[in-house]
mmCIF file of C-alpha atoms and ligand atoms in Angstrom:
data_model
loop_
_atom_site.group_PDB
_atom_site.id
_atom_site.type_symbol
_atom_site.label_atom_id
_atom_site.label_comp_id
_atom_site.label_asym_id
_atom_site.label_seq_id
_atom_site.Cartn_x
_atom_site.Cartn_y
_atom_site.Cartn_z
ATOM 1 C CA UNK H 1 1.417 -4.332 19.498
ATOM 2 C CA UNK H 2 4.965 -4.192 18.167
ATOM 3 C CA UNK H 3 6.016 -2.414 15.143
ATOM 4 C CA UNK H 4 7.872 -4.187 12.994
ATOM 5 C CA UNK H 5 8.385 -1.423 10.332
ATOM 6 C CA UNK H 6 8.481 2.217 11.525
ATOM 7 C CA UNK H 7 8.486 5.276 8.911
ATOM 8 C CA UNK H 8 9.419 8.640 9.938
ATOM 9 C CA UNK H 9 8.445 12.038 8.065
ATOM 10 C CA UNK H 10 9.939 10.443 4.767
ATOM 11 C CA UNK H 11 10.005 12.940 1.862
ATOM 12 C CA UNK H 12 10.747 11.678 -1.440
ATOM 13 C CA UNK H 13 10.926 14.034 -4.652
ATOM 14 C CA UNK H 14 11.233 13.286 -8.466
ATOM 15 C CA UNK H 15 13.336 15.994 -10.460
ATOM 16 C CA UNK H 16 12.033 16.108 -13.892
ATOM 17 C CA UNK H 17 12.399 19.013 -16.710
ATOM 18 C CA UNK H 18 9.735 20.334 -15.618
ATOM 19 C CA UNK H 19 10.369 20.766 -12.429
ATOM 20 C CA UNK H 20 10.729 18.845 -8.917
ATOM 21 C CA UNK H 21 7.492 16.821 -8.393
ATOM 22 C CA UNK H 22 7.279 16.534 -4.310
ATOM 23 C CA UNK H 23 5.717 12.655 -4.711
ATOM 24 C CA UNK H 24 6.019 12.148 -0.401
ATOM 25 C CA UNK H 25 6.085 15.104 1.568
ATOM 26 C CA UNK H 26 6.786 14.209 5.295
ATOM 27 C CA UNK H 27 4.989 10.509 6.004
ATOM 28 C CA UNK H 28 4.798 9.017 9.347
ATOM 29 C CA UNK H 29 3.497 5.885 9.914
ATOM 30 C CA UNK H 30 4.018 2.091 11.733
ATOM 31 C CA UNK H 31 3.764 -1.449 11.110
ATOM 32 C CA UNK H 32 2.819 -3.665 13.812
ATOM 33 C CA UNK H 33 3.837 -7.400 13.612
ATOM 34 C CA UNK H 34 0.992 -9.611 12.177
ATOM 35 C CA UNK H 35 -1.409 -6.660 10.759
ATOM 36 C CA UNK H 36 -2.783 -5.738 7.393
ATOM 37 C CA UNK H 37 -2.228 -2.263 7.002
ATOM 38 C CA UNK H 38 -4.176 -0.837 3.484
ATOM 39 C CA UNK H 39 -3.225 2.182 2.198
ATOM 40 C CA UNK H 40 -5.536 4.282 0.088
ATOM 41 C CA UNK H 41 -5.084 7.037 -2.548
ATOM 42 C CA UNK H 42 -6.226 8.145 -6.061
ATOM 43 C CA UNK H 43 -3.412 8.156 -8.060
ATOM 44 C CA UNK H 44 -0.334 10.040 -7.460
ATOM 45 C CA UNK H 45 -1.608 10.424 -3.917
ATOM 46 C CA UNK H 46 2.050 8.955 -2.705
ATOM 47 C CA UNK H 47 0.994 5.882 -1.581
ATOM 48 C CA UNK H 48 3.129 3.448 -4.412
ATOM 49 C CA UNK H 49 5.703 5.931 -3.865
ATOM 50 C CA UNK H 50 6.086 5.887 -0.202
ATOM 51 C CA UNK H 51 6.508 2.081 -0.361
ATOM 52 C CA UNK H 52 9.216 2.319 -3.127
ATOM 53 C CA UNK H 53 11.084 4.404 -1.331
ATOM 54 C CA UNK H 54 11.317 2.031 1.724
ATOM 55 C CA UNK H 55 12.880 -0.749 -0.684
ATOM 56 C CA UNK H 56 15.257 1.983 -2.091
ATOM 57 C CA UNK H 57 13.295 0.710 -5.605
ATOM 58 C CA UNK H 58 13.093 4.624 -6.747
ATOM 59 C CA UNK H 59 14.184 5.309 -10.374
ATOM 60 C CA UNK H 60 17.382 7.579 -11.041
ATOM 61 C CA UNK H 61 15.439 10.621 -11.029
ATOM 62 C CA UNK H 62 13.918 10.492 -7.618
ATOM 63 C CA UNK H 63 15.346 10.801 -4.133
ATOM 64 C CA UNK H 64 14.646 10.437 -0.739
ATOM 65 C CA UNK H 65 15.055 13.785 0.375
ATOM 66 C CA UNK H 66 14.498 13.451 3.961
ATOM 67 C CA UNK H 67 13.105 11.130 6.769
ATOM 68 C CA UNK H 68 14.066 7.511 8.155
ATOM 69 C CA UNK H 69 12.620 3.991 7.826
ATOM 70 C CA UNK H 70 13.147 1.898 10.611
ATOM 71 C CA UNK H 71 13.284 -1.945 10.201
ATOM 72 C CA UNK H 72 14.846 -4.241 12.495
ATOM 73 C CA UNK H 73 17.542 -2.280 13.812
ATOM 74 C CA UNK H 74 18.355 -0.262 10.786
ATOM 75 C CA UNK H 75 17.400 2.895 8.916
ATOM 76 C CA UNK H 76 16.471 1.422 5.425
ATOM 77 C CA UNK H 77 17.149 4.761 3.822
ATOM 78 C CA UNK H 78 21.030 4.797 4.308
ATOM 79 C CA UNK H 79 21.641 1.400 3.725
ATOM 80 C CA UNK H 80 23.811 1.060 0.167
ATOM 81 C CA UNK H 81 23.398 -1.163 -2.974
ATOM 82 C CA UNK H 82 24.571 -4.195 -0.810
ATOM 83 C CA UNK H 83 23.010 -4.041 2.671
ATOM 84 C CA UNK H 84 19.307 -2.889 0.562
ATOM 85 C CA UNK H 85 19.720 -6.014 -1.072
ATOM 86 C CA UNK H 86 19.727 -8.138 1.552
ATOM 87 C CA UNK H 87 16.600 -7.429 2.950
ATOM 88 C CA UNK H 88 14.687 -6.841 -0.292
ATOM 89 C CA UNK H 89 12.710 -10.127 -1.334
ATOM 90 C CA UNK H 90 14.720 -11.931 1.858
ATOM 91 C CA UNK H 91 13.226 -10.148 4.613
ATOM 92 C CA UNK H 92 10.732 -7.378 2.826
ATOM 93 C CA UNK H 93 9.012 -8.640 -0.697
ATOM 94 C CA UNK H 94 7.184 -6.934 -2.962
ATOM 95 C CA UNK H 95 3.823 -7.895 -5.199
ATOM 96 C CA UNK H 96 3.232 -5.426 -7.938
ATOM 97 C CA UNK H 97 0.452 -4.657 -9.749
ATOM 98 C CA UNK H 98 1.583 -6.251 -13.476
ATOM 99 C CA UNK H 99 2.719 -9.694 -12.755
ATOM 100 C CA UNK H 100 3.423 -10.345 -16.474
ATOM 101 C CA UNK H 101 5.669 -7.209 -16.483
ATOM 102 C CA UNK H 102 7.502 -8.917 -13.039
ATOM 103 C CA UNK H 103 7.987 -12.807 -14.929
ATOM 104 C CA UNK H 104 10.291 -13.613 -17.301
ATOM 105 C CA UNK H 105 8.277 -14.993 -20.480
ATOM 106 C CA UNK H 106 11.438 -16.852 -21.654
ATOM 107 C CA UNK H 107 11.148 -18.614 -18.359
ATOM 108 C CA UNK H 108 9.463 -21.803 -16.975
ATOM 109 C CA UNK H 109 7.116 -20.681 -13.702
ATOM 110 C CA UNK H 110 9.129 -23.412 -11.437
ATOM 111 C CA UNK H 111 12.555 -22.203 -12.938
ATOM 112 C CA UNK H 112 11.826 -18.377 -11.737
ATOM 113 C CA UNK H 113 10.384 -19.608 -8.314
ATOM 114 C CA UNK H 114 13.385 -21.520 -7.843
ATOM 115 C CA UNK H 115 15.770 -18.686 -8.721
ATOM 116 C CA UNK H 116 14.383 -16.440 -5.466
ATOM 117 C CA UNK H 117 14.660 -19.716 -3.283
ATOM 118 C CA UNK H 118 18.323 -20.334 -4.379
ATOM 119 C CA UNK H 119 19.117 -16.235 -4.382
ATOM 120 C CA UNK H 120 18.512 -16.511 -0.659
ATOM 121 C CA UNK H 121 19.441 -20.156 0.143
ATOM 122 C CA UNK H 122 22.198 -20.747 -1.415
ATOM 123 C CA UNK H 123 22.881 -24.469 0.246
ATOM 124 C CA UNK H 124 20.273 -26.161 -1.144
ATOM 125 C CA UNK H 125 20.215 -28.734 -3.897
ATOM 126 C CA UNK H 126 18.591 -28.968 -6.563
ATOM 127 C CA UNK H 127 16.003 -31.692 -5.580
ATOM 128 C CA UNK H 128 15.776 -29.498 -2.253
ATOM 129 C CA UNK H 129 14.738 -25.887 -4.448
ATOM 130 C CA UNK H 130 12.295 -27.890 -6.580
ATOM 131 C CA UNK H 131 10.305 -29.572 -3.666
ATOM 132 C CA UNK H 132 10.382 -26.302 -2.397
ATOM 133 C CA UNK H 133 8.612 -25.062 -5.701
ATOM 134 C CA UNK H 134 5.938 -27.651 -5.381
ATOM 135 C CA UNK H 135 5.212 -26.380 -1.547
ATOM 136 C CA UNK H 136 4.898 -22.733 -2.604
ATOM 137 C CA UNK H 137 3.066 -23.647 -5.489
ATOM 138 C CA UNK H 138 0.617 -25.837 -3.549
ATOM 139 C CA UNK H 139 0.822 -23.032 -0.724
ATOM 140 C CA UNK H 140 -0.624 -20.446 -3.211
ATOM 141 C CA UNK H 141 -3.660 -22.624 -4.169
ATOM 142 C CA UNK H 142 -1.779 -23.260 -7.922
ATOM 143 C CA UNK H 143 -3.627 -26.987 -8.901
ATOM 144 C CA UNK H 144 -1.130 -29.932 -10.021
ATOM 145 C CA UNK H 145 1.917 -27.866 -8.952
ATOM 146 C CA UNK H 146 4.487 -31.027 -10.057
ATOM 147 C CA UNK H 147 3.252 -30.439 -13.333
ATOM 148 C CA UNK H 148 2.889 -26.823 -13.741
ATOM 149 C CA UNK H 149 5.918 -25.689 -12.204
ATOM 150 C CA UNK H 150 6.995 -26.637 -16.386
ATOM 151 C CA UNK H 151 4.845 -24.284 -17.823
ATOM 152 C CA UNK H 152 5.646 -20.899 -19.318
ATOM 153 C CA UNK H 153 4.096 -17.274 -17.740
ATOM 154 C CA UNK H 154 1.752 -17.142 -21.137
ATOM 155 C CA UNK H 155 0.240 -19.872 -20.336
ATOM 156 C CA UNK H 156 -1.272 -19.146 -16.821
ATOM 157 C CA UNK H 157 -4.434 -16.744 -16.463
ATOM 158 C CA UNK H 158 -3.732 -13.592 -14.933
ATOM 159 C CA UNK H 159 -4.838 -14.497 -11.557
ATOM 160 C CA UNK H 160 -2.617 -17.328 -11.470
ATOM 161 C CA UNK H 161 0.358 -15.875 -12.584
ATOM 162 C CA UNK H 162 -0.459 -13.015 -9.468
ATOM 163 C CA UNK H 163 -0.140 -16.367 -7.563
ATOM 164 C CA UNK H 164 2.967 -17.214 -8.932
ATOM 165 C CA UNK H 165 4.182 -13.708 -7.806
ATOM 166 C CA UNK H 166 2.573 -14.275 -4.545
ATOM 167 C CA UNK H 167 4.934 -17.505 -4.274
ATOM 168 C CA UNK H 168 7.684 -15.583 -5.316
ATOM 169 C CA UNK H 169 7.495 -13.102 -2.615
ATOM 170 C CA UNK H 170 6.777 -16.291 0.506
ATOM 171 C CA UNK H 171 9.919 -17.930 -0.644
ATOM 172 C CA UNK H 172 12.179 -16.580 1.328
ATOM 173 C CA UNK H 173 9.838 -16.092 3.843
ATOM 174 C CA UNK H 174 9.891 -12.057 4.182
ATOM 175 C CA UNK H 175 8.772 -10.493 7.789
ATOM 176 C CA UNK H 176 7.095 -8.225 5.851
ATOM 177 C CA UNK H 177 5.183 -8.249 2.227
ATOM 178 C CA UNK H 178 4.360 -5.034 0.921
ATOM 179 C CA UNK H 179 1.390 -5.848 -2.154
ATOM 180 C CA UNK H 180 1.187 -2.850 -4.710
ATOM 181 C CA UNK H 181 -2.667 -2.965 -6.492
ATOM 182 C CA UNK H 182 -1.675 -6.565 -6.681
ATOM 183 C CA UNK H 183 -5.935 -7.084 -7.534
ATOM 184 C CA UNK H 184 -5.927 -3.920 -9.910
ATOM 185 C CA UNK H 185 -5.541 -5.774 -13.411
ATOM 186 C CA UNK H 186 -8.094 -8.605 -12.001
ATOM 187 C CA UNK H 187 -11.654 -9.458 -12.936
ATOM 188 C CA UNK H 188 -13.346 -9.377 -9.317
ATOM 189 C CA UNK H 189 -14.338 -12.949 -9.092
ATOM 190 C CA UNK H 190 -10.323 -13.664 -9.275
ATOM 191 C CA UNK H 191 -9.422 -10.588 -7.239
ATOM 192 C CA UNK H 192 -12.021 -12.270 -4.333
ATOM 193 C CA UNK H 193 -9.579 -15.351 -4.682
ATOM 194 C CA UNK H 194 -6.479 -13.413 -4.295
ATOM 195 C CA UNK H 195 -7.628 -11.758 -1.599
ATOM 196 C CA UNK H 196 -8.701 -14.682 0.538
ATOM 197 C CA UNK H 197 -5.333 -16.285 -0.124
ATOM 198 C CA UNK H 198 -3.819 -13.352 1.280
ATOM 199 C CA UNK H 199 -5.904 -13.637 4.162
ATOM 200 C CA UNK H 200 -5.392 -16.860 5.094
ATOM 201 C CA UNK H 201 -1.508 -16.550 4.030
ATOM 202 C CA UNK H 202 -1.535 -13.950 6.394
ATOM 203 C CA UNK H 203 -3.264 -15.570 9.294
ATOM 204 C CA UNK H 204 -1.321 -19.013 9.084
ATOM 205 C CA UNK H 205 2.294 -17.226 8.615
ATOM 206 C CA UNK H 206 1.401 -14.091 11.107
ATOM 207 C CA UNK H 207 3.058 -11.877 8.325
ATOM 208 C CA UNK H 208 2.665 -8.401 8.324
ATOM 209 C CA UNK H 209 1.121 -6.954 5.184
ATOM 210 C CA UNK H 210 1.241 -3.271 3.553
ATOM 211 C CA UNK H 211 -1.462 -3.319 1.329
ATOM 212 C CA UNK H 212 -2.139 -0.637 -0.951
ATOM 213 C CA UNK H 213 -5.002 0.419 -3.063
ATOM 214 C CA UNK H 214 -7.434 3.307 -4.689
ATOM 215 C CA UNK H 215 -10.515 0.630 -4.123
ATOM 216 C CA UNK H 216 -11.835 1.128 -0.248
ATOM 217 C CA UNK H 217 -14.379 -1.638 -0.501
ATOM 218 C CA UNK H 218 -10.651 -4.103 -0.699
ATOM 219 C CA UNK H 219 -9.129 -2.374 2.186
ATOM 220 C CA UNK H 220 -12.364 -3.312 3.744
ATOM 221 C CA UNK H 221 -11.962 -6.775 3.145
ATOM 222 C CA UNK H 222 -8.704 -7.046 3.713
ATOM 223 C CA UNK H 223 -7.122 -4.885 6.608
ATOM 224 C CA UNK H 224 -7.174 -4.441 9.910
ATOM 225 C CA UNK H 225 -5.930 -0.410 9.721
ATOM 226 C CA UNK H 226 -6.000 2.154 7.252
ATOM 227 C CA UNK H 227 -4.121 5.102 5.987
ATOM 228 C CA UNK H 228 -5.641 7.592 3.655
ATOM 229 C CA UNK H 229 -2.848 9.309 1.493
ATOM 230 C CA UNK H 230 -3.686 12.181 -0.524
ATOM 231 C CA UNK H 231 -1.159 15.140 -1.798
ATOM 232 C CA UNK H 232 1.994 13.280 -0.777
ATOM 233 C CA UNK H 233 0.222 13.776 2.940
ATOM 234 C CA UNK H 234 -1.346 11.054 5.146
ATOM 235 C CA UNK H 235 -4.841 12.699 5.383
ATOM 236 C CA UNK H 236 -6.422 10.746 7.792
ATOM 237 C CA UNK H 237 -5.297 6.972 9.604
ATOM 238 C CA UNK H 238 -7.608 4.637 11.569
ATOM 239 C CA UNK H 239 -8.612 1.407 12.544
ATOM 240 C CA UNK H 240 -10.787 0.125 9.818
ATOM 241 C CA UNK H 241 -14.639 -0.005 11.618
ATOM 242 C CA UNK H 242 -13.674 3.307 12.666
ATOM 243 C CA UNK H 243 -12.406 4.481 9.524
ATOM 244 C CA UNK H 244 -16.176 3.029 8.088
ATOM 245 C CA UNK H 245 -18.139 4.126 11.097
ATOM 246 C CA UNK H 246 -16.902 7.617 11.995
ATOM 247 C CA UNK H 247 -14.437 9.098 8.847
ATOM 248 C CA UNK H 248 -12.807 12.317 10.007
ATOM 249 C CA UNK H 249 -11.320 13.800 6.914
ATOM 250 C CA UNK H 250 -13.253 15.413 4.115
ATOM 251 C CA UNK H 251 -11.575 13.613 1.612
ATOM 252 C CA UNK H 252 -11.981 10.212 3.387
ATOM 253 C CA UNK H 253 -16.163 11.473 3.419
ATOM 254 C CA UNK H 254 -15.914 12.120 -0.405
ATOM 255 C CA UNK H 255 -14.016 8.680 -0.857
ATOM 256 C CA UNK H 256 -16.491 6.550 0.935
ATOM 257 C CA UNK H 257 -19.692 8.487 -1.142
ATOM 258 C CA UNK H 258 -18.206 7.767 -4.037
ATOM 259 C CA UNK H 259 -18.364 3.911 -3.360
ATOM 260 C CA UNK H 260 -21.070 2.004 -3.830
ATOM 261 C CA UNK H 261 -22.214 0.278 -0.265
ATOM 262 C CA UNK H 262 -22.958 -3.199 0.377
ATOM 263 C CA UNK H 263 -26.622 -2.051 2.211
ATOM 264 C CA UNK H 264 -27.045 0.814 -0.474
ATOM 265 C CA UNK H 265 -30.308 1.182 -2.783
ATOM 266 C CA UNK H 266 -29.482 0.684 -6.380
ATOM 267 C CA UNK H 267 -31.500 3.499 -7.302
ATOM 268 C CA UNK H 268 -28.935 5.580 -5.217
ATOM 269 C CA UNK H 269 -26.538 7.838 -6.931
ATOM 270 C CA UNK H 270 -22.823 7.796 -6.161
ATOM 271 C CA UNK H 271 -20.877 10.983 -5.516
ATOM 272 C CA UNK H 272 -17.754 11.481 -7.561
ATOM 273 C CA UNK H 273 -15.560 14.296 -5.647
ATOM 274 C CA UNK H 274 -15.203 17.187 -8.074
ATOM 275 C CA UNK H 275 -11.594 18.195 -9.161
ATOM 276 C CA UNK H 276 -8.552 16.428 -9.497
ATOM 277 C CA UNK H 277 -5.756 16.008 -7.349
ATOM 278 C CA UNK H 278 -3.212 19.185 -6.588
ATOM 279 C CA UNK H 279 -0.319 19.040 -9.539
ATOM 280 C CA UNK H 280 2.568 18.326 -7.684
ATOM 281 C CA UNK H 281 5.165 19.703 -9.198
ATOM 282 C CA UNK H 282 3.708 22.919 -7.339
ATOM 283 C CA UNK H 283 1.546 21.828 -4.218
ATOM 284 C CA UNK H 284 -0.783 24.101 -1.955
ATOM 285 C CA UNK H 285 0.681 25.484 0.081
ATOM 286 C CA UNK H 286 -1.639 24.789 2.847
ATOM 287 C CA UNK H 287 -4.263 21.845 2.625
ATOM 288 C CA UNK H 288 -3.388 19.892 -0.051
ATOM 289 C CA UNK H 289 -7.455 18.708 -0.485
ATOM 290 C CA UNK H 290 -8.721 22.918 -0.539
ATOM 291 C CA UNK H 291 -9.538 23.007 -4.193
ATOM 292 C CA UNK H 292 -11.886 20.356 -3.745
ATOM 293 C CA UNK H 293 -13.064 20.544 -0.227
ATOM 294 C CA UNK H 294 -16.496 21.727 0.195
ATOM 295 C CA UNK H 295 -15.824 23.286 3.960
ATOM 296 C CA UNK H 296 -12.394 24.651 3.405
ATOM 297 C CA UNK H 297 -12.089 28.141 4.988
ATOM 298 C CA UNK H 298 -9.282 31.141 4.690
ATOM 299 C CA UNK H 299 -6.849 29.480 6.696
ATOM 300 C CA UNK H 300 -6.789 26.065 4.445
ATOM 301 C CA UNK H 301 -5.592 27.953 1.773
ATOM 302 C CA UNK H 302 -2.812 29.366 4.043
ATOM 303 C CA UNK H 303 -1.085 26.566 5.952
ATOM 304 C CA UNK H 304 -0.944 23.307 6.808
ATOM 305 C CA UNK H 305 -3.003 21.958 8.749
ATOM 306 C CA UNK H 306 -2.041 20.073 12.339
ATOM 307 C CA UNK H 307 -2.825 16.555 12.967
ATOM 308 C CA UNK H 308 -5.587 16.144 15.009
ATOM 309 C CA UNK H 309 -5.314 12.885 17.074
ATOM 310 C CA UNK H 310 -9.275 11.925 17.833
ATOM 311 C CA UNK H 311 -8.411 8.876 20.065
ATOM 312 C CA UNK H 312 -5.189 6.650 20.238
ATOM 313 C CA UNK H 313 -5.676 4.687 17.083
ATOM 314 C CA UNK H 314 -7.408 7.669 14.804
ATOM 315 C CA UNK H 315 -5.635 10.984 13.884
ATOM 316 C CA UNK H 316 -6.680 13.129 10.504
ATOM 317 C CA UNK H 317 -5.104 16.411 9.139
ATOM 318 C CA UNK H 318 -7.891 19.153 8.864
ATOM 319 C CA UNK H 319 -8.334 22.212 10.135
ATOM 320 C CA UNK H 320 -11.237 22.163 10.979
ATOM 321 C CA UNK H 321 -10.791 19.328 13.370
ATOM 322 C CA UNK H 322 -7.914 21.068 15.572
ATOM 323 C CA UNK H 323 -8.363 23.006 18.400
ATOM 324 C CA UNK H 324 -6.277 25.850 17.129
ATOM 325 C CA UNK H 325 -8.693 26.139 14.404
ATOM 326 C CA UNK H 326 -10.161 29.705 13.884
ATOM 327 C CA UNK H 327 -13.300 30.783 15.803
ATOM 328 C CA UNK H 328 -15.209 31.482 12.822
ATOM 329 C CA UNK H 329 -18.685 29.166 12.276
ATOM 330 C CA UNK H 330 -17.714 26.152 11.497
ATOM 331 C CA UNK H 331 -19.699 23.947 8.995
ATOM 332 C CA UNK H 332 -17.963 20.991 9.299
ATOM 333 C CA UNK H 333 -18.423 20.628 13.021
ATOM 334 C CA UNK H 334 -22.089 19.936 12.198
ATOM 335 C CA UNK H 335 -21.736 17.515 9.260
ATOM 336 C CA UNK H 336 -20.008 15.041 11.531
ATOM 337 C CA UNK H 337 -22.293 15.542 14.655
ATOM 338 C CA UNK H 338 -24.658 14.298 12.426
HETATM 339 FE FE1 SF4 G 1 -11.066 20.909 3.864
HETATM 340 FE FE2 SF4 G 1 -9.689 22.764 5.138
HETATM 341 FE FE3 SF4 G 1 -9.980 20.364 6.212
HETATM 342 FE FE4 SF4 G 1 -8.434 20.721 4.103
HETATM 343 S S1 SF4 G 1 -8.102 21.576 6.135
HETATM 344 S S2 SF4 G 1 -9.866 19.087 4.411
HETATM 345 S S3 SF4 G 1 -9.539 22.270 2.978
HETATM 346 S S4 SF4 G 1 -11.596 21.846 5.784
#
């Protein structure tokens, strides 16, 4: 496969009066043409953050320290005001979480579609833009689209107006669509809708998709790969059976336990993972998981640990996965045997 979108060691920090918050802190990863990739995190784990910063959609306070993002010829990151511009919404779009927050109530639906199609088409007439509506409309499953295309954001449901936003981002047909938690704010029976329209948007168009999440049992649905972010860090990164069948990371264990499966016993008990996340604004300095990790040894504490690459498509940053980790028993070693 090809990538289409290639991130390298990004670092991204927020300086607030408290300090500077290290949000990314050297992020690595690729996006091949056509794939879903999810990308899954508690909160504050990076993941929102990392995509932002590709789109240059930080707020003043926080920069892209270091690192390069490599899209069709260009590094994203150095691009100014102008060039950034261009390929936001016309060749990279964006879905985010809040589509009320993202419409303009003031607004009719078909008058704020047509606005993106004209922003990147600026030939077309006005007949032109508005059959163009209707198609998107119709494309993103929205019922009597010549008629609704009139109607105001307050008076769609919340799944349709993520449809609307859905349109929003197709029309100017982007390479790539990056979708924020665009399910978060959804009851599930309408997040099951938007992610089968996704799908099959996907599938017919041959997009490529960065999907991100905190809710595994979506990525499940939904991707093809997975990377799990925790700490500003990409913990672990895998193909998604394997990611299911044969998790590497601690944290990726914990994750999964604290899911509920679709085979699992009612009766059985889910597993929270103790703790909270490391406070970024002063980060371990070694394994960002170690205050929560039930196998972390001396050296966790100490440094970072290497990434392990387990086979071409699956690498994970633990010690106690490397081959340069200490000698010492190792308790880990035995969990995942089993
Ligand atoms: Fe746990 Fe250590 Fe592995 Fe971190 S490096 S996940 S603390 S065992």
């Amino acid at each position: 496969m090809e990538p289409i979108l290639e991130v390298k060691d990004l670092h991204t920090n927020f300086y607030t009066s408290n300090g500077v918050v290290q949000a990314v802190r050297g992020v690595s990863f690729s996006l091949e043409k056509g794939e879903i990739l999810g990308i899954v995190g508690e909160s504050g784990s990076g993941k929102s953050v990392t995509c932002m910063s590709i789109l240059q959609l930080l707020s003043n306070t926080a920069r892209v320290t270091q690192g390069e993002v490599h899209f069709q010829g260009k590094n994203l990151v150095t691009l100014n005001k102008k060039e950034i511009r261009q390929i936001r919404g016309g060749k990279i779009s964006m879905v985010f979480q809040d589509p009320m927050s993202s419409l303009n109530p003031l607004m009719r639906i078909g008058e704020q579609i047509g606005e993106m199609i004209r922003e990147h088409n600026r030939g077309m007439s006005k007949k032109e833009v508005e059959a163009e509506v209707v198609r998107l409309m119709g494309l993103v499953r929205i019922p009597e689209p010549e008629k609704r295309l009139r109607s105001f954001p307050h008076e769609f449901s919340g799944g349709m107006r993520q449809r609307v936003m859905i349109a929003m981002a197709l029309a100017c047909q982007p390479d790539v669509l990056i979708a924020d938690e665009p399910t978060t704010a959804l009851d599930v029976t309408i997040q099951d809708q938007i992610l089968k329209l996704m799908r099959s948007l996907q599938k017919e168009f041959q997009r490529s998709v960065i999907f991100i999440t905190h809710d595994l049992g979506v990525v499940a649905e939904l991707c093809s790969r997975v990377i799990v972010m925790y700490g500003g860090l990409i913990m672990e990164e895998a193909l998604i059976d394997d990611l299911f069948e044969h998790p590497a990371h601690p944290y990726t264990m914990g994750l999964l336990r604290s899911i509920p499966g679709a085979s699992q016993d009612r009766s059985q008990r889910l597993v929270p993972i103790p703790g909270s996340p490391p406070d970024m604004l002063n980060p371990p300095k070694g394994c960002p998981f170690v205050h929560r990790c039930p196998y972390a040894r001396n050296i966790c504490a100490q440094e970072l640990p290497p990434y392990t690459q387990l086979d071409a498509t699956h690498r994970s940053m633990c010690w106690l996965l490397s081959p340069d980790a200490p000698a010492d028993n190792n308790p880990f070693k035995e969990v995942r045997e089993n």
